[in-house]
Tab-separated table of C-alpha atoms in Angstrom:
chain	number	residue	atom	x	y	z
N	1	MET	CA	-114.047	62.817	-59.811
N	2	VAL	CA	-112.150	61.152	-56.652
N	3	ASP	CA	-110.904	58.300	-56.032
N	4	SER	CA	-111.061	57.513	-52.152
N	5	ILE	CA	-108.183	56.136	-50.168
N	6	GLN	CA	-109.475	53.936	-47.185
N	7	ARG	CA	-107.472	54.534	-44.089
N	8	THR	CA	-106.806	52.318	-41.264
N	9	VAL	CA	-108.341	52.568	-37.913
N	10	LEU	CA	-106.151	53.263	-34.946
N	11	SER	CA	-106.769	52.904	-31.592
N	12	GLY	CA	-110.216	52.133	-32.473
N	13	THR	CA	-110.596	55.860	-33.954
N	14	ALA	CA	-111.421	55.672	-37.870
N	15	ILE	CA	-109.279	58.450	-39.322
N	16	ALA	CA	-110.755	60.238	-42.029
N	17	SER	CA	-110.168	59.300	-45.845
N	18	VAL	CA	-108.112	61.005	-48.170
N	19	ALA	CA	-109.078	61.765	-51.557
N	20	ALA	CA	-107.296	61.604	-54.652
N	21	VAL	CA	-107.723	65.021	-56.618
N	22	ASP	CA	-108.439	64.945	-60.431
N	23	SER	CA	-108.623	67.929	-62.611
N	24	LEU	CA	-112.477	68.518	-61.977
N	25	ASP	CA	-111.870	68.807	-58.648
N	26	PRO	CA	-111.727	72.476	-57.292
N	27	ARG	CA	-108.472	71.817	-55.341
N	28	TYR	CA	-106.727	70.648	-58.439
N	29	HIS	CA	-105.558	73.976	-59.735
N	30	SER	CA	-104.406	75.289	-56.607
N	31	LEU	CA	-102.290	71.949	-55.523
N	32	VAL	CA	-100.833	71.629	-59.586
N	33	SER	CA	-99.863	75.279	-59.659
N	34	ARG	CA	-97.687	75.436	-56.142
N	35	GLY	CA	-94.338	75.365	-57.815
N	36	TYR	CA	-92.310	78.472	-57.655
N	37	ASN	CA	-90.823	78.392	-60.866
N	38	GLN	CA	-93.606	78.860	-63.232
N	39	ARG	CA	-91.342	77.991	-66.354
N	40	PHE	CA	-92.190	74.408	-65.611
N	41	ARG	CA	-95.792	72.855	-65.493
N	42	CYS	CA	-97.361	69.746	-64.906
N	43	ALA	CA	-100.946	68.550	-65.478
N	44	PRO	CA	-101.232	65.049	-63.402
N	45	GLU	CA	-104.138	62.867	-63.579
N	46	GLN	CA	-104.333	63.053	-59.826
N	47	VAL	CA	-102.917	64.762	-57.002
N	48	ARG	CA	-102.534	63.002	-53.706
N	49	PRO	CA	-102.664	64.895	-50.860
N	50	VAL	CA	-101.333	62.693	-48.333
N	51	VAL	CA	-101.685	63.062	-44.435
N	52	SER	CA	-99.419	60.098	-43.108
N	53	THR	CA	-96.883	57.380	-43.941
N	54	GLU	CA	-99.651	54.849	-44.745
N	55	ASP	CA	-100.993	57.266	-47.067
N	56	VAL	CA	-97.508	57.725	-49.147
N	57	ILE	CA	-96.979	53.673	-49.098
N	58	ARG	CA	-100.538	53.240	-50.630
N	59	VAL	CA	-100.197	56.085	-53.374
N	60	VAL	CA	-96.580	54.669	-54.323
N	61	ASP	CA	-98.071	51.240	-54.345
N	62	ASP	CA	-100.793	52.482	-56.975
N	63	ALA	CA	-98.195	53.923	-58.785
N	64	VAL	CA	-96.003	50.698	-59.260
N	65	ARG	CA	-98.887	48.622	-60.075
N	66	ALA	CA	-99.980	50.880	-63.109
N	67	ASP	CA	-96.524	51.757	-64.169
N	68	ARG	CA	-97.108	55.997	-63.709
N	69	ARG	CA	-94.661	58.086	-62.951
N	70	ILE	CA	-94.763	59.592	-59.504
N	71	VAL	CA	-93.105	62.878	-58.179
N	72	VAL	CA	-93.661	64.369	-54.386
N	73	ARG	CA	-93.818	68.193	-53.609
N	74	SER	CA	-93.363	69.573	-50.088
N	75	GLY	CA	-92.700	73.304	-50.172
N	76	GLY	CA	-92.588	73.746	-53.961
N	77	HIS	CA	-89.235	75.563	-54.492
N	78	CYS	CA	-87.757	73.183	-56.703
N	79	PHE	CA	-85.897	75.819	-59.691
N	80	GLU	CA	-85.969	73.010	-61.955
N	81	GLY	CA	-88.606	70.973	-63.943
N	82	PHE	CA	-88.020	68.265	-61.419
N	83	VAL	CA	-91.360	67.825	-60.146
N	84	ASP	CA	-93.634	69.898	-62.841
N	85	ASP	CA	-93.133	67.608	-65.524
N	86	PRO	CA	-95.567	67.050	-68.522
N	87	SER	CA	-94.703	63.133	-67.882
N	88	VAL	CA	-96.210	63.241	-64.144
N	89	HIS	CA	-98.921	61.014	-63.506
N	90	THR	CA	-99.285	61.076	-59.847
N	91	LEU	CA	-98.289	64.215	-57.600
N	92	VAL	CA	-97.703	63.733	-54.054
N	93	ASP	CA	-98.467	66.667	-51.800
N	94	LEU	CA	-97.316	66.618	-48.155
N	95	SER	CA	-97.977	70.064	-47.240
N	96	ALA	CA	-100.557	68.690	-44.929
N	97	MET	CA	-97.535	66.858	-43.126
N	98	SER	CA	-96.275	69.476	-40.817
N	99	ALA	CA	-96.090	68.171	-37.536
N	100	VAL	CA	-93.086	68.973	-35.078
N	101	ARG	CA	-92.565	67.079	-32.109
N	102	TYR	CA	-89.859	65.608	-29.472
N	103	ASP	CA	-89.824	61.768	-30.127
N	104	ALA	CA	-88.958	60.332	-26.760
N	105	HIS	CA	-88.065	56.742	-28.439
N	106	ARG	CA	-85.511	58.448	-30.520
N	107	ASP	CA	-84.308	61.300	-28.226
N	108	ALA	CA	-84.571	63.455	-31.013
N	109	PHE	CA	-87.116	65.999	-32.936
N	110	MET	CA	-89.385	64.591	-35.368
N	111	VAL	CA	-90.302	66.677	-38.330
N	112	GLU	CA	-92.825	65.950	-40.959
N	113	ALA	CA	-91.523	66.477	-44.525
N	114	GLY	CA	-94.224	68.735	-45.522
N	115	CYS	CA	-93.193	71.686	-42.712
N	116	THR	CA	-92.180	74.859	-43.787
N	117	MET	CA	-88.581	75.888	-42.695
N	118	GLY	CA	-90.370	78.898	-40.749
N	119	GLU	CA	-92.857	76.444	-38.914
N	120	MET	CA	-90.168	74.182	-38.103
N	121	TYR	CA	-88.280	76.968	-36.637
N	122	ARG	CA	-91.252	78.705	-34.409
N	123	LYS	CA	-92.036	75.472	-33.181
N	124	LEU	CA	-88.925	73.965	-32.191
N	125	PHE	CA	-87.844	77.360	-30.537
N	126	LEU	CA	-91.084	78.098	-28.871
N	127	GLY	CA	-91.432	74.513	-27.811
N	128	TRP	CA	-87.893	73.811	-26.458
N	129	GLY	CA	-85.822	76.769	-27.413
N	130	VAL	CA	-83.640	74.996	-29.989
N	131	THR	CA	-82.975	74.988	-33.696
N	132	VAL	CA	-81.817	73.352	-36.728
N	133	PRO	CA	-79.386	75.731	-38.694
N	134	GLY	CA	-81.145	75.951	-42.062
N	135	GLY	CA	-82.262	78.572	-44.924
N	136	THR	CA	-83.431	81.995	-44.510
N	137	CYS	CA	-86.542	81.551	-46.609
N	138	PRO	CA	-89.129	80.417	-44.118
N	139	ALA	CA	-91.604	79.430	-46.906
N	140	VAL	CA	-89.195	76.782	-48.111
N	141	GLY	CA	-90.237	73.075	-47.474
N	142	VAL	CA	-88.350	70.938	-45.058
N	143	GLY	CA	-88.842	67.874	-47.586
N	144	GLY	CA	-86.326	68.993	-50.127
N	145	HIS	CA	-84.029	71.583	-48.228
N	146	VAL	CA	-82.556	69.059	-45.799
N	147	CYS	CA	-81.913	66.126	-48.264
N	148	GLY	CA	-80.150	68.803	-50.146
N	149	GLY	CA	-77.902	69.852	-47.411
N	150	GLY	CA	-79.283	72.842	-45.878
N	151	TYR	CA	-77.704	76.200	-45.234
N	152	GLY	CA	-78.470	79.586	-43.886
N	153	ALA	CA	-77.482	82.745	-41.333
N	154	LEU	CA	-76.209	80.092	-38.827
N	155	CYS	CA	-74.661	77.470	-40.497
N	156	ARG	CA	-71.131	79.311	-39.808
N	157	LEU	CA	-71.536	78.877	-36.281
N	158	HIS	CA	-73.254	75.514	-36.297
N	159	GLY	CA	-72.979	73.788	-39.526
N	160	LEU	CA	-75.481	72.551	-42.214
N	161	THR	CA	-78.848	71.276	-41.367
N	162	VAL	CA	-77.679	67.649	-42.328
N	163	ASP	CA	-74.838	68.133	-39.729
N	164	HIS	CA	-77.798	67.481	-37.173
N	165	LEU	CA	-79.682	64.953	-38.954
N	166	HIS	CA	-80.378	61.851	-36.892
N	167	ALA	CA	-82.875	59.570	-38.940
N	168	VAL	CA	-85.226	59.873	-41.906
N	169	GLU	CA	-88.174	57.923	-42.798
N	170	VAL	CA	-88.415	57.123	-46.495
N	171	VAL	CA	-90.950	55.245	-48.568
N	172	VAL	CA	-89.269	52.782	-51.080
N	173	ALA	CA	-90.306	50.545	-53.271
N	174	ASP	CA	-88.418	46.914	-53.426
N	175	ARG	CA	-87.555	44.860	-55.983
N	176	SER	CA	-90.743	43.299	-56.110
N	177	GLY	CA	-92.588	46.667	-56.603
N	178	ARG	CA	-93.696	46.292	-53.054
N	179	ALA	CA	-93.730	49.925	-51.241
N	180	ARG	CA	-92.662	50.458	-47.634
N	181	SER	CA	-91.731	52.694	-45.339
N	182	VAL	CA	-87.739	52.358	-43.999
N	183	VAL	CA	-86.251	54.340	-41.355
N	184	ALA	CA	-82.383	55.008	-41.459
N	185	THR	CA	-80.413	56.374	-38.858
N	186	GLY	CA	-76.671	57.626	-38.660
N	187	ASP	CA	-75.712	54.757	-36.481
N	188	PRO	CA	-72.934	53.438	-37.668
N	189	ALA	CA	-74.578	49.725	-36.530
N	190	ASP	CA	-77.831	50.501	-38.664
N	191	PRO	CA	-77.863	48.211	-41.732
N	192	ASN	CA	-80.068	51.134	-43.330
N	193	ARG	CA	-77.414	53.580	-42.638
N	194	GLU	CA	-76.444	54.297	-46.343
N	195	LEU	CA	-79.870	55.533	-47.221
N	196	TRP	CA	-79.597	57.986	-44.017
N	197	TRP	CA	-76.498	59.008	-45.897
N	198	ALA	CA	-77.801	59.496	-48.871
N	199	HIS	CA	-80.081	62.018	-47.509
N	200	THR	CA	-77.592	64.073	-45.804
N	201	GLY	CA	-77.040	66.150	-49.370
N	202	GLY	CA	-77.788	63.883	-51.977
N	203	GLY	CA	-80.645	65.721	-53.209
N	204	GLY	CA	-84.637	65.376	-53.574
N	205	GLY	CA	-86.537	62.825	-55.607
N	206	ASN	CA	-83.819	60.325	-55.746
N	207	PHE	CA	-84.228	57.393	-53.793
N	208	GLY	CA	-87.913	57.172	-52.410
N	209	ILE	CA	-90.428	60.012	-50.757
N	210	VAL	CA	-89.036	61.265	-47.704
N	211	THR	CA	-91.975	61.667	-45.144
N	212	ARG	CA	-90.166	62.368	-41.784
N	213	TYR	CA	-87.105	63.639	-40.239
N	214	TRP	CA	-85.396	63.229	-36.821
N	215	PHE	CA	-82.730	65.836	-35.488
N	216	ARG	CA	-80.127	65.458	-32.871
N	217	THR	CA	-76.672	66.975	-33.040
N	218	PRO	CA	-73.965	64.259	-32.780
N	219	GLY	CA	-72.698	63.853	-29.180
N	220	ALA	CA	-75.489	65.885	-27.795
N	221	GLY	CA	-76.686	64.610	-23.998
N	222	HIS	CA	-79.629	62.351	-23.651
N	223	GLY	CA	-83.054	62.982	-22.073
N	224	ASP	CA	-83.145	66.774	-21.958
N	225	PRO	CA	-85.081	68.254	-25.091
N	226	GLY	CA	-83.477	71.734	-24.670
N	227	THR	CA	-79.811	70.083	-25.005
N	228	LEU	CA	-80.241	68.163	-28.178
N	229	LEU	CA	-80.003	70.981	-30.669
N	230	PRO	CA	-77.957	74.434	-30.789
N	231	ARG	CA	-79.834	77.272	-29.205
N	232	PRO	CA	-80.134	80.457	-30.870
N	233	PRO	CA	-79.470	83.684	-29.655
N	234	SER	CA	-82.156	85.612	-28.020
N	235	THR	CA	-81.582	88.167	-30.556
N	236	VAL	CA	-79.883	89.164	-33.623
N	237	LEU	CA	-78.333	92.477	-35.010
N	238	CYS	CA	-79.972	92.461	-38.800
N	239	PHE	CA	-78.243	95.207	-40.818
N	240	SER	CA	-78.899	96.497	-44.530
N	241	VAL	CA	-75.821	98.194	-46.413
N	242	ASP	CA	-76.697	99.939	-49.702
N	243	TRP	CA	-74.092	101.493	-52.010
N	244	PRO	CA	-75.364	103.581	-55.106
N	245	TRP	CA	-74.700	101.919	-58.394
N	246	PRO	CA	-74.253	104.832	-60.541
N	247	GLU	CA	-71.256	105.843	-58.684
N	248	PHE	CA	-69.546	102.763	-59.510
N	249	ASP	CA	-67.019	102.355	-62.148
N	250	GLN	CA	-65.426	99.097	-63.032
N	251	GLU	CA	-62.065	99.619	-60.808
N	252	SER	CA	-64.248	100.633	-57.741
N	253	PHE	CA	-66.363	97.948	-57.996
N	254	VAL	CA	-63.894	95.306	-58.351
N	255	ARG	CA	-62.224	96.822	-55.120
N	256	LEU	CA	-65.229	96.299	-52.931
N	257	MET	CA	-65.793	92.983	-53.966
N	258	ARG	CA	-61.843	91.938	-53.625
N	259	ASN	CA	-62.416	93.765	-49.934
N	260	TYR	CA	-65.652	91.316	-49.262
N	261	GLY	CA	-63.827	88.260	-50.726
N	262	GLU	CA	-60.741	89.144	-48.483
N	263	TRP	CA	-62.519	89.503	-45.332
N	264	GLY	CA	-64.263	86.108	-46.041
N	265	GLU	CA	-60.592	84.470	-46.637
N	266	ARG	CA	-59.947	85.466	-43.445
N	267	ASN	CA	-62.720	85.133	-41.306
N	268	SER	CA	-64.160	81.690	-42.425
N	269	GLU	CA	-61.919	79.068	-40.653
N	270	PRO	CA	-64.075	76.542	-38.053
N	271	GLY	CA	-64.280	78.853	-35.022
N	272	SER	CA	-63.558	81.810	-35.993
N	273	PRO	CA	-64.591	84.805	-33.930
N	274	ALA	CA	-66.426	86.003	-37.020
N	275	ALA	CA	-68.719	83.219	-37.591
N	276	PRO	CA	-71.481	84.386	-36.079
N	277	LEU	CA	-72.090	87.047	-38.639
N	278	TYR	CA	-73.584	85.769	-41.814
N	279	ALA	CA	-73.974	87.898	-45.205
N	280	GLU	CA	-75.503	88.126	-48.496
N	281	PHE	CA	-74.095	90.423	-50.868
N	282	GLY	CA	-76.913	91.443	-53.642
N	283	LEU	CA	-75.519	92.529	-57.133
N	284	PRO	CA	-78.346	93.702	-59.224
N	285	SER	CA	-78.519	94.327	-62.630
N	286	ARG	CA	-78.463	98.099	-63.931
N	287	PRO	CA	-80.722	99.924	-64.016
N	288	SER	CA	-81.255	99.180	-60.295
N	289	GLU	CA	-79.914	102.188	-58.130
N	290	ALA	CA	-78.132	100.128	-55.549
N	291	ILE	CA	-76.327	96.996	-54.529
N	292	ASN	CA	-77.145	95.399	-51.339
N	293	LEU	CA	-75.280	93.792	-48.315
N	294	THR	CA	-77.907	92.429	-46.093
N	295	GLY	CA	-77.295	89.698	-43.052
N	296	GLN	CA	-77.504	89.192	-39.293
N	297	ILE	CA	-75.257	88.457	-36.409
N	298	ALA	CA	-75.951	87.143	-33.049
N	299	THR	CA	-75.962	89.651	-30.514
N	300	ASP	CA	-74.404	87.540	-27.651
N	301	THR	CA	-70.899	87.832	-29.787
N	302	GLY	CA	-70.246	91.278	-29.637
N	303	ALA	CA	-72.513	91.914	-32.743
N	304	GLN	CA	-71.723	95.917	-33.531
N	305	ARG	CA	-68.137	95.054	-33.457
N	306	LEU	CA	-68.200	92.338	-36.087
N	307	LEU	CA	-70.202	94.848	-38.335
N	308	ASP	CA	-67.894	97.798	-37.602
N	309	ASP	CA	-64.956	95.179	-38.363
N	310	LEU	CA	-66.932	94.375	-41.594
N	311	MET	CA	-67.644	97.828	-42.953
N	312	ASN	CA	-64.113	98.871	-42.455
N	313	ALA	CA	-62.722	96.377	-44.295
N	314	LEU	CA	-65.281	96.812	-47.269
N	315	GLY	CA	-64.257	100.376	-47.387
N	316	GLN	CA	-60.659	100.140	-47.808
N	317	GLY	CA	-59.509	102.228	-50.935
N	318	VAL	CA	-63.535	102.334	-52.059
N	319	ASP	CA	-64.691	106.211	-52.286
N	320	VAL	CA	-68.434	105.456	-52.926
N	321	ARG	CA	-69.908	105.549	-49.308
N	322	PRO	CA	-72.706	103.651	-48.442
N	323	SER	CA	-75.626	103.981	-46.009
N	324	VAL	CA	-75.867	101.920	-43.390
N	325	GLN	CA	-79.127	100.481	-41.281
N	326	SER	CA	-79.055	98.048	-38.332
N	327	PHE	CA	-81.485	97.130	-35.742
N	328	THR	CA	-82.021	94.227	-33.023
N	329	LEU	CA	-84.776	91.808	-33.474
N	330	PRO	CA	-86.044	88.574	-31.293
N	331	TRP	CA	-84.257	85.803	-33.290
N	332	LEU	CA	-87.540	84.015	-34.328
N	333	ALA	CA	-88.977	87.282	-35.865
N	334	ALA	CA	-85.458	87.449	-37.768
N	335	ALA	CA	-85.640	83.663	-38.903
N	336	THR	CA	-89.365	83.888	-39.786
N	337	GLN	CA	-89.551	87.054	-41.781
N	338	PRO	CA	-90.951	86.903	-45.116
N	339	THR	CA	-88.628	86.615	-48.047
N	340	PRO	CA	-88.557	89.956	-50.431
N	341	GLY	CA	-90.219	89.047	-53.734
N	342	GLU	CA	-92.076	86.032	-52.418
N	343	SER	CA	-95.152	87.627	-53.949
N	344	ALA	CA	-97.701	85.137	-55.905
N	345	LEU	CA	-97.359	87.229	-59.194
N	346	PRO	CA	-98.655	84.911	-61.961
N	347	ASP	CA	-96.476	83.294	-64.422
N	348	ARG	CA	-93.205	83.919	-62.475
N	349	ARG	CA	-90.227	82.366	-63.847
N	350	PHE	CA	-86.732	81.732	-63.015
N	351	LYS	CA	-83.293	80.298	-63.503
N	352	ILE	CA	-80.568	80.017	-60.863
N	353	LYS	CA	-76.687	78.935	-61.093
N	354	SER	CA	-74.300	78.663	-58.622
N	355	GLY	CA	-70.879	77.996	-57.550
N	356	TYR	CA	-68.717	77.321	-54.415
N	357	ARG	CA	-65.512	79.428	-53.701
N	358	ARG	CA	-62.733	78.381	-51.845
N	359	ARG	CA	-61.407	81.656	-51.987
N	360	ARG	CA	-62.643	85.294	-53.311
N	361	LEU	CA	-63.867	86.052	-56.878
N	362	THR	CA	-60.626	86.851	-59.014
N	363	ASP	CA	-60.363	90.466	-60.130
N	364	ARG	CA	-60.997	88.884	-63.861
N	365	GLN	CA	-63.874	87.321	-62.612
N	366	ILE	CA	-65.522	90.445	-60.954
N	367	ALA	CA	-64.508	92.692	-63.664
N	368	THR	CA	-66.537	90.211	-66.021
N	369	ALA	CA	-69.732	90.278	-63.556
N	370	TYR	CA	-69.771	94.091	-63.704
N	371	ARG	CA	-69.394	94.235	-67.627
N	372	HIS	CA	-72.609	91.924	-67.567
N	373	LEU	CA	-74.382	93.815	-64.816
N	374	THR	CA	-74.062	97.034	-66.402
N	375	ARG	CA	-74.781	95.792	-70.076
N	376	SER	CA	-76.729	98.633	-71.953
N	377	ASP	CA	-78.181	95.839	-74.056
N	378	TYR	CA	-79.915	94.128	-70.887
N	379	GLY	CA	-80.757	96.821	-68.503
N	380	TYR	CA	-83.101	94.524	-66.152
N	381	PRO	CA	-83.142	95.220	-62.642
N	382	TYR	CA	-84.165	91.825	-61.170
N	383	ALA	CA	-81.099	89.931	-62.616
N	384	THR	CA	-78.654	89.288	-59.703
N	385	LEU	CA	-75.399	87.982	-58.608
N	386	PHE	CA	-75.267	87.132	-55.085
N	387	ILE	CA	-72.290	86.096	-53.030
N	388	ASN	CA	-73.167	84.267	-49.723
N	389	THR	CA	-70.596	84.037	-46.629
N	390	TYR	CA	-69.901	80.555	-46.133
N	391	GLY	CA	-67.790	78.148	-44.018
N	392	GLY	CA	-66.809	78.259	-40.366
N	393	GLN	CA	-68.196	75.248	-38.608
N	394	VAL	CA	-69.443	73.787	-42.166
N	395	ASN	CA	-66.086	73.438	-43.063
N	396	ALA	CA	-65.259	71.445	-39.470
N	397	VAL	CA	-67.026	68.191	-40.772
N	398	ALA	CA	-65.462	65.751	-43.341
N	399	ALA	CA	-66.148	65.697	-46.889
N	400	ASP	CA	-67.417	61.979	-46.841
N	401	ALA	CA	-69.201	62.383	-43.397
N	402	THR	CA	-72.399	63.620	-45.460
N	403	ALA	CA	-73.307	63.139	-49.183
N	404	VAL	CA	-72.241	67.139	-48.939
N	405	PRO	CA	-68.575	67.146	-49.959
N	406	HIS	CA	-68.115	70.460	-50.242
N	407	ARG	CA	-66.294	71.514	-46.953
N	408	ASP	CA	-63.592	74.020	-47.521
N	409	SER	CA	-65.529	76.871	-49.146
N	410	VAL	CA	-65.767	80.402	-47.829
N	411	PHE	CA	-68.499	81.786	-50.229
N	412	LEU	CA	-71.282	80.528	-52.086
N	413	VAL	CA	-71.927	82.321	-55.152
N	414	GLY	CA	-75.523	82.156	-56.703
N	415	TYR	CA	-76.543	83.735	-60.157
N	416	LEU	CA	-80.823	84.639	-60.518
N	417	VAL	CA	-82.817	86.053	-62.635
N	418	GLY	CA	-86.779	86.294	-62.348
N	419	TRP	CA	-89.227	87.393	-64.755
N	420	GLN	CA	-92.791	87.116	-65.936
N	421	GLY	CA	-93.895	85.619	-69.416
N	422	ALA	CA	-92.689	83.115	-71.774
N	423	ALA	CA	-92.205	85.664	-74.158
N	424	GLU	CA	-89.205	87.079	-72.232
N	425	ASP	CA	-87.502	83.384	-71.822
N	426	ALA	CA	-84.606	83.535	-74.150
N	427	ARG	CA	-83.581	87.111	-73.319
N	428	HIS	CA	-82.956	86.414	-69.755
N	429	LEU	CA	-81.729	82.875	-70.114
N	430	SER	CA	-79.169	84.428	-72.684
N	431	TRP	CA	-77.740	86.967	-70.129
N	432	ILE	CA	-77.481	84.387	-67.182
N	433	ARG	CA	-75.676	81.896	-69.256
N	434	ASP	CA	-73.442	84.215	-70.781
N	435	LEU	CA	-72.377	85.768	-67.233
N	436	TYR	CA	-72.071	82.121	-65.887
N	437	GLN	CA	-69.721	80.790	-68.740
N	438	ASP	CA	-67.731	84.260	-68.774
N	439	VAL	CA	-67.202	83.950	-65.046
N	440	TYR	CA	-65.845	80.485	-65.331
N	441	ALA	CA	-64.242	80.944	-68.449
N	442	ASP	CA	-60.809	79.589	-67.254
N	443	SER	CA	-62.711	76.107	-66.293
N	444	ALA	CA	-65.054	75.738	-69.902
N	445	GLY	CA	-67.817	77.466	-68.496
N	446	VAL	CA	-68.671	75.639	-65.325
N	447	PRO	CA	-67.080	76.193	-61.495
N	448	ALA	CA	-64.324	73.436	-61.696
N	449	GLY	CA	-61.213	75.892	-61.493
N	450	ASP	CA	-58.529	75.354	-58.550
N	451	GLU	CA	-60.314	77.658	-56.530
N	452	ASP	CA	-64.109	76.439	-57.448
N	453	ASP	CA	-65.635	73.833	-55.337
N	454	GLY	CA	-68.754	72.611	-57.630
N	455	ALA	CA	-72.327	73.523	-57.263
N	456	PHE	CA	-75.143	73.338	-54.904
N	457	ILE	CA	-77.723	70.915	-55.489
N	458	ASN	CA	-80.709	72.749	-54.134
N	459	TYR	CA	-79.878	75.462	-56.712
N	460	ALA	CA	-80.232	72.719	-59.338
N	461	ASP	CA	-79.210	74.019	-62.548
N	462	THR	CA	-79.893	71.324	-65.522
N	463	ASP	CA	-77.566	73.275	-67.920
N	464	LEU	CA	-74.563	71.747	-66.298
N	465	ALA	CA	-76.062	68.172	-67.501
N	466	ASP	CA	-75.944	69.691	-71.092
N	467	PRO	CA	-72.733	70.050	-73.352
N	468	ARG	CA	-74.166	73.475	-74.928
N	469	TRP	CA	-73.379	74.943	-71.694
N	470	ASN	CA	-70.910	72.581	-70.022
N	471	THR	CA	-68.093	72.245	-72.360
N	472	SER	CA	-65.538	71.036	-69.569
N	473	ASP	CA	-64.634	67.555	-69.087
N	474	VAL	CA	-66.187	67.626	-65.693
N	475	PRO	CA	-69.880	65.789	-65.575
N	476	TRP	CA	-72.625	67.407	-63.845
N	477	HIS	CA	-72.682	64.951	-60.936
N	478	THR	CA	-68.850	65.654	-60.188
N	479	LEU	CA	-69.796	69.358	-59.784
N	480	TYR	CA	-72.660	68.641	-57.354
N	481	TYR	CA	-71.536	65.410	-55.494
N	482	LYS	CA	-67.474	65.211	-56.382
N	483	ASP	CA	-66.473	61.525	-55.203
N	484	CYS	CA	-69.659	60.952	-53.408
N	485	TYR	CA	-71.567	60.169	-56.515
N	486	ALA	CA	-70.412	56.586	-56.760
N	487	ARG	CA	-71.591	55.948	-53.082
N	488	LEU	CA	-75.065	57.749	-53.880
N	489	GLN	CA	-75.049	55.217	-56.995
N	490	ARG	CA	-74.626	52.376	-54.854
N	491	VAL	CA	-77.456	53.509	-52.908
N	492	LYS	CA	-79.619	54.003	-55.749
N	493	ARG	CA	-79.267	50.211	-56.951
N	494	LEU	CA	-80.215	48.820	-53.654
N	495	TRP	CA	-83.021	51.136	-52.379
N	496	ASP	CA	-84.697	52.333	-55.967
N	497	PRO	CA	-83.726	49.465	-58.327
N	498	HIS	CA	-86.601	50.297	-60.547
N	499	ASN	CA	-85.198	54.014	-60.753
N	500	LEU	CA	-89.059	54.871	-59.829
N	501	PHE	CA	-88.067	58.216	-58.542
N	502	HIS	CA	-85.966	60.179	-61.406
N	503	HIS	CA	-85.801	63.581	-62.799
N	504	ALA	CA	-83.311	65.670	-64.951
N	505	LEU	CA	-80.322	65.373	-62.411
N	506	SER	CA	-81.326	62.388	-60.506
N	507	VAL	CA	-78.801	60.232	-59.612
N	508	ARG	CA	-78.135	57.440	-62.259
N	509	SER	CA	-77.773	53.501	-61.048
N	510	ASP	CA	-75.442	53.062	-63.913
């Protein structure tokens, strides 16, 4: 039932062996079903719950020798079937690799790739009073979140997660098929620097298996761990604003969204006084009773004044009156509070799409969204369009400094629907595809217009590579990577010459 991997002896102490889990093992179902999106399932012959880089090297060696497909999972929040695919033979589970510590040798914070965002926040903050700006879902794994770029509540103040990435350790397979670990840094003199660069937004599952990240803000002082990364505020003002859906018609809805968009245009430059304010506007399909704006503001920056300014802007010319709730929380409590809807429902299924915006959505696009959100023939409350604030310090970084080229946007727009049961797939996929194509009708159904800036790779959407849904002349890789794609291809050819690591939207070497 198990095929034990003999572990090495370090400092004279034997370390326990790690077993390969097969379908007869009681752990198997728990390990293979960790994927967030149950539209996709895998049934690998074995799962390897690794606990060290050495484990990963051995597992990759085994896969190369046997010519078997290998994939890796950290948090398990991938929206597409990149990991959960029937062709997978070996699933590497990193969830036990969750250490966070200060590495004096590199003068940076080491975070293992199986750590969750919430655990990383907690350990960095309680240990040293610092943080890495990242996502607002604490259950997401560091492994995939970081290499996709990483954004969240502090990004307007401190930039993306990858803007603080100092080094990465990756297990790769060379031309001979031998697996080895490589540490690549952002040091211009590092011969492996391009491998580091590819992990600053090139997406997961492309070049190897990331086992460890090191974080240090560029230009930070040396020797004092408490100065190496941003220090979050001690408290944040959390807010939640609800508008009653039934009181909106198309005209008032367009006006509200226009107000929100214009506020974002005015307040998203690097260094903006409003950068401490992060907001997510959730617009669910009717019959939901409310549309909702949530967010948080660092309380050491005049938080109430910033919230009042936003609410005054949103109310201009809109007769529908919202209810507003706000309360102050310790920063760590706000950063680690569970994400609504993260329950372990059976057979939960999702589809997501995205689009960066350099300006607000146009009135035509907002009206289109309104029509789809209020369709009488759909009427499903768990289908949502969301518009998240962006920009600020994110846009202070050059487009080619990292593999995230989207450095002039003010909003990140998302389209998400979640449901249960395969029998409902066609209904919900049809709705979200129709909405997306109609919003971007002026650019052949994808975010490729003059004010668009492509799509976010961590909101992976294989429709962008499907000519049925992307009828434009802009390929999927341009939407995700723009001019960075050719450089990512060179990294792919060098570090994964046999295309061992691949999926539906992986970087192609040719």
